[in-house]
Amino acid sequence: MKKFSAISLFSGCGGMDVGFEEAGFNIVWAIDHDYWSCKTYQKNFGKKILNKDIIQIDFSNVPDCDIILGGFPCQDFSLIWKKVGIHGQRGDLYRHFVRAIHEKQPKIFVAENVKGLLSANNGKAIEQITSDFSKEGYKIFPNVVNFADYGVPQFRERLIIIGIRNDIETSFLLPKKTHGPNCLQPHITAGEALKNVHKIKENSERQKIMKKTETMLS
């Protein structure tokens, strides 16, 4: 069975990549501008990640791939920030995701962002972003996903944008929910997920935090 190849953009410490690797994909190249995120990534995935600003990347020198994945920066779309959208310094970085797709023409891409992207710039941001992806020759499938419905112990809603190249005759449907009401399993609580976590030494070291923060955490 063929192992599909992927390149990872805005990789961080590899939270998205680990899911793809466990699903059988081969991550052949990754990039992130943050030094410590890259050091963490290397500990878990090896030295395939490049610690560099994506603006500087010539994607013609990047390995070919079947899929491009990544979570382009979300702060300018977040409901808890000023939400300047695509006009912000970080909101504009999605264009380098588009640039990678233009150069590599993968079969599929998966882009992740906050739910707030749907309402940023009065809906113009998502309209512009999906239009830019579409112009590269892709069918676009945006979906808001609550990861708690798939076994994650947190009500975490994210926008997942799937792009499938136009010459591939298929569409995308969200997988059936596995957890929650009307499912075989209930939502997993944070308490269940963190049971016995205090027994792990690395999770129990003292931290220098303010008393106010300590009270809130308790």
GROMACS .gro file of C-alpha atoms in nm:
model
  218
    1MET     CA    1   0.000   0.000   0.000
    2LYS     CA    2   0.139   0.342  -0.099
    3LYS     CA    3   0.234   0.575   0.184
    4PHE     CA    4   0.123   0.923   0.083
    5SER     CA    5   0.375   1.204   0.131
    6ALA     CA    6   0.299   1.536   0.298
    7ILE     CA    7   0.467   1.868   0.366
    8SER     CA    8   0.374   2.064   0.676
    9LEU     CA    9   0.349   2.444   0.699
   10PHE     CA   10   0.330   2.652   1.018
   11SER     CA   11   0.409   2.321   1.191
   12GLY     CA   12   0.463   2.440   1.547
   13CYS     CA   13   0.571   2.150   1.765
   14GLY     CA   14   0.386   1.900   1.541
   15GLY     CA   15   0.039   1.864   1.690
   16MET     CA   16  -0.124   1.834   1.348
   17ASP     CA   17   0.159   1.626   1.203
   18VAL     CA   18   0.137   1.353   1.466
   19GLY     CA   19  -0.221   1.278   1.362
   20PHE     CA   20  -0.122   1.250   0.997
   21GLU     CA   21   0.176   1.028   1.076
   22GLU     CA   22  -0.041   0.799   1.290
   23ALA     CA   23  -0.287   0.782   0.998
   24GLY     CA   24  -0.006   0.654   0.774
   25PHE     CA   25   0.116   0.968   0.597
   26ASN     CA   26   0.488   1.035   0.552
   27ILE     CA   27   0.580   1.393   0.649
   28VAL     CA   28   0.877   1.468   0.424
   29TRP     CA   29   0.933   1.837   0.505
   30ALA     CA   30   0.811   2.090   0.760
   31ILE     CA   31   0.866   2.455   0.851
   32ASP     CA   32   0.810   2.690   1.143
   33HIS     CA   33   0.967   3.025   1.236
   34ASP     CA   34   0.972   2.961   1.615
   35TYR     CA   35   1.301   2.816   1.738
   36TRP     CA   36   1.174   2.625   2.042
   37SER     CA   37   0.878   2.480   1.854
   38CYS     CA   38   1.124   2.343   1.599
   39LYS     CA   39   1.345   2.196   1.873
   40THR     CA   40   1.040   2.018   2.018
   41TYR     CA   41   0.939   1.900   1.670
   42GLN     CA   42   1.287   1.755   1.614
   43LYS     CA   43   1.265   1.560   1.940
   44ASN     CA   44   0.948   1.390   1.817
   45PHE     CA   45   0.986   1.372   1.437
   46GLY     CA   46   1.355   1.413   1.357
   47LYS     CA   47   1.535   1.689   1.170
   48LYS     CA   48   1.293   1.726   0.877
   49ILE     CA   49   1.170   2.065   1.004
   50LEU     CA   50   1.326   2.391   0.886
   51ASN     CA   51   1.345   2.679   1.135
   52LYS     CA   52   1.284   2.971   0.898
   53ASP     CA   53   1.031   3.240   0.807
   54ILE     CA   54   0.796   3.099   0.542
   55ILE     CA   55   0.816   3.431   0.355
   56GLN     CA   56   1.175   3.339   0.261
   57ILE     CA   57   1.091   2.996   0.118
   58ASP     CA   58   1.123   2.910  -0.251
   59PHE     CA   59   0.878   2.620  -0.277
   60SER     CA   60   1.038   2.496  -0.599
   61ASN     CA   61   1.318   2.368  -0.373
   62VAL     CA   62   1.078   2.184  -0.140
   63PRO     CA   63   1.004   1.810  -0.192
   64ASP     CA   64   0.702   1.716  -0.402
   65CYS     CA   65   0.409   1.578  -0.206
   66ASP     CA   66   0.059   1.432  -0.221
   67ILE     CA   67  -0.079   1.658   0.049
   68ILE     CA   68  -0.001   1.994   0.210
   69LEU     CA   69  -0.120   2.053   0.566
   70GLY     CA   70  -0.092   2.328   0.820
   71GLY     CA   71  -0.260   2.572   1.053
   72PHE     CA   72  -0.180   2.919   0.926
   73PRO     CA   73  -0.161   3.182   1.205
   74CYS     CA   74  -0.499   3.248   1.364
   75GLN     CA   75  -0.453   3.541   1.604
   76ASP     CA   76  -0.584   3.799   1.357
   77PHE     CA   77  -0.906   3.596   1.317
   78SER     CA   78  -0.958   3.495   1.681
   79LEU     CA   79  -1.270   3.603   1.868
   80ILE     CA   80  -1.057   3.695   2.173
   81TRP     CA   81  -0.816   3.921   1.980
   82LYS     CA   82  -0.878   4.245   1.789
   83LYS     CA   83  -0.976   4.036   1.487
   84VAL     CA   84  -0.818   4.253   1.220
   85GLY     CA   85  -0.846   3.956   0.982
   86ILE     CA   86  -0.664   3.935   0.649
   87HIS     CA   87  -0.542   4.294   0.689
   88GLY     CA   88  -0.329   4.198   0.989
   89GLN     CA   89   0.040   4.108   0.977
   90ARG     CA   90  -0.035   3.744   1.062
   91GLY     CA   91  -0.370   3.719   0.885
   92ASP     CA   92  -0.196   3.774   0.553
   93LEU     CA   93   0.035   3.472   0.600
   94TYR     CA   94  -0.222   3.232   0.453
   95ARG     CA   95  -0.103   3.360   0.113
   96HIS     CA   96   0.216   3.159   0.158
   97PHE     CA   97   0.001   2.847   0.202
   98VAL     CA   98  -0.158   2.940  -0.132
   99ARG     CA   99   0.189   2.995  -0.280
  100ALA     CA  100   0.296   2.645  -0.170
  101ILE     CA  101  -0.013   2.494  -0.331
  102HIS     CA  102   0.051   2.687  -0.653
  103GLU     CA  103   0.405   2.549  -0.676
  104LYS     CA  104   0.353   2.188  -0.557
  105GLN     CA  105  -0.003   2.119  -0.682
  106PRO     CA  106  -0.076   1.849  -0.420
  107LYS     CA  107  -0.371   1.616  -0.461
  108ILE     CA  108  -0.525   1.750  -0.140
  109PHE     CA  109  -0.458   2.018   0.119
  110VAL     CA  110  -0.582   2.055   0.476
  111ALA     CA  111  -0.578   2.399   0.639
  112GLU     CA  112  -0.683   2.458   0.999
  113ASN     CA  113  -0.784   2.783   1.168
  114VAL     CA  114  -1.012   2.929   1.435
  115LYS     CA  115  -1.389   2.944   1.395
  116GLY     CA  116  -1.363   3.325   1.408
  117LEU     CA  117  -1.221   3.325   1.056
  118LEU     CA  118  -1.578   3.278   0.929
  119SER     CA  119  -1.686   3.619   1.062
  120ALA     CA  120  -1.358   3.814   1.027
  121ASN     CA  121  -1.384   4.124   0.806
  122ASN     CA  122  -1.763   4.075   0.804
  123GLY     CA  123  -1.724   3.743   0.624
  124LYS     CA  124  -1.493   3.885   0.358
  125ALA     CA  125  -1.184   3.708   0.498
  126ILE     CA  126  -1.312   3.353   0.446
  127GLU     CA  127  -1.454   3.455   0.109
  128GLN     CA  128  -1.113   3.586  -0.002
  129ILE     CA  129  -0.919   3.289   0.137
  130THR     CA  130  -1.142   3.022  -0.017
  131SER     CA  131  -1.142   3.215  -0.346
  132ASP     CA  132  -0.761   3.225  -0.351
  133PHE     CA  133  -0.743   2.850  -0.283
  134SER     CA  134  -1.008   2.779  -0.545
  135LYS     CA  135  -0.821   2.978  -0.813
  136GLU     CA  136  -0.532   2.734  -0.781
  137GLY     CA  137  -0.759   2.460  -0.918
  138TYR     CA  138  -0.922   2.309  -0.609
  139LYS     CA  139  -1.269   2.221  -0.485
  140ILE     CA  140  -1.300   2.377  -0.138
  141PHE     CA  141  -1.481   2.217   0.158
  142PRO     CA  142  -1.481   2.434   0.476
  143ASN     CA  143  -1.625   2.274   0.791
  144VAL     CA  144  -1.643   2.380   1.155
  145VAL     CA  145  -1.545   2.077   1.364
  146ASN     CA  146  -1.587   2.035   1.739
  147PHE     CA  147  -1.303   1.800   1.826
  148ALA     CA  148  -1.487   1.682   2.137
  149ASP     CA  149  -1.717   1.496   1.895
  150TYR     CA  150  -1.416   1.284   1.792
  151GLY     CA  151  -1.279   1.195   2.134
  152VAL     CA  152  -1.075   1.502   2.231
  153PRO     CA  153  -1.134   1.597   2.598
  154GLN     CA  154  -1.208   1.961   2.519
  155PHE     CA  155  -1.489   2.150   2.348
  156ARG     CA  156  -1.262   2.293   2.079
  157GLU     CA  157  -1.420   2.423   1.761
  158ARG     CA  158  -1.193   2.474   1.463
  159LEU     CA  159  -1.244   2.555   1.098
  160ILE     CA  160  -1.101   2.280   0.876
  161ILE     CA  161  -1.063   2.371   0.509
  162ILE     CA  162  -1.018   2.073   0.278
  163GLY     CA  163  -0.910   2.132  -0.080
  164ILE     CA  164  -0.925   1.858  -0.345
  165ARG     CA  165  -0.762   1.915  -0.684
  166ASN     CA  166  -1.020   1.960  -0.960
  167ASP     CA  167  -0.893   1.670  -1.169
  168ILE     CA  168  -0.965   1.427  -0.884
  169GLU     CA  169  -1.328   1.319  -0.910
  170THR     CA  170  -1.428   1.304  -0.547
  171SER     CA  171  -1.572   1.527  -0.276
  172PHE     CA  172  -1.529   1.544   0.100
  173LEU     CA  173  -1.770   1.450   0.378
  174LEU     CA  174  -1.692   1.484   0.747
  175PRO     CA  175  -1.640   1.151   0.925
  176LYS     CA  176  -1.932   1.042   1.141
  177LYS     CA  177  -1.909   1.173   1.497
  178THR     CA  178  -1.781   0.916   1.748
  179HIS     CA  179  -1.852   1.088   2.083
  180GLY     CA  180  -2.139   1.283   2.238
  181PRO     CA  181  -2.520   1.271   2.222
  182ASN     CA  182  -2.660   1.000   1.993
  183CYS     CA  183  -2.314   0.841   1.962
  184LEU     CA  184  -2.186   0.512   2.101
  185GLN     CA  185  -1.954   0.695   2.343
  186PRO     CA  186  -2.008   1.005   2.558
  187HIS     CA  187  -1.780   1.308   2.537
  188ILE     CA  188  -1.453   1.251   2.723
  189THR     CA  189  -1.404   1.488   3.018
  190ALA     CA  190  -1.081   1.665   3.106
  191GLY     CA  191  -1.092   1.482   3.440
  192GLU     CA  192  -1.087   1.146   3.265
  193ALA     CA  193  -0.804   1.250   3.036
  194LEU     CA  194  -0.591   1.387   3.321
  195LYS     CA  195  -0.652   1.102   3.566
  196ASN     CA  196  -0.325   1.010   3.742
  197VAL     CA  197  -0.137   1.289   3.563
  198HIS     CA  198   0.010   1.396   3.898
  199LYS     CA  199   0.206   1.071   3.907
  200ILE     CA  200   0.414   1.179   3.608
  201LYS     CA  201   0.719   1.365   3.736
  202GLU     CA  202   0.747   1.600   3.437
  203ASN     CA  203   0.390   1.725   3.499
  204SER     CA  204   0.445   1.799   3.866
  205GLU     CA  205   0.737   2.042   3.877
  206ARG     CA  206   0.694   2.370   4.058
  207GLN     CA  207   0.617   2.676   3.848
  208LYS     CA  208   0.679   3.042   3.924
  209ILE     CA  209   0.328   3.180   3.882
  210MET     CA  210   0.131   3.460   4.045
  211LYS     CA  211  -0.092   3.375   4.342
  212LYS     CA  212  -0.393   3.498   4.146
  213THR     CA  213  -0.312   3.252   3.864
  214GLU     CA  214  -0.254   2.972   4.115
  215THR     CA  215  -0.599   3.035   4.265
  216MET     CA  216  -0.764   3.034   3.922
  217LEU     CA  217  -0.594   2.706   3.825
  218SER     CA  218  -0.694   2.539   4.150
   0.00000   0.00000   0.00000
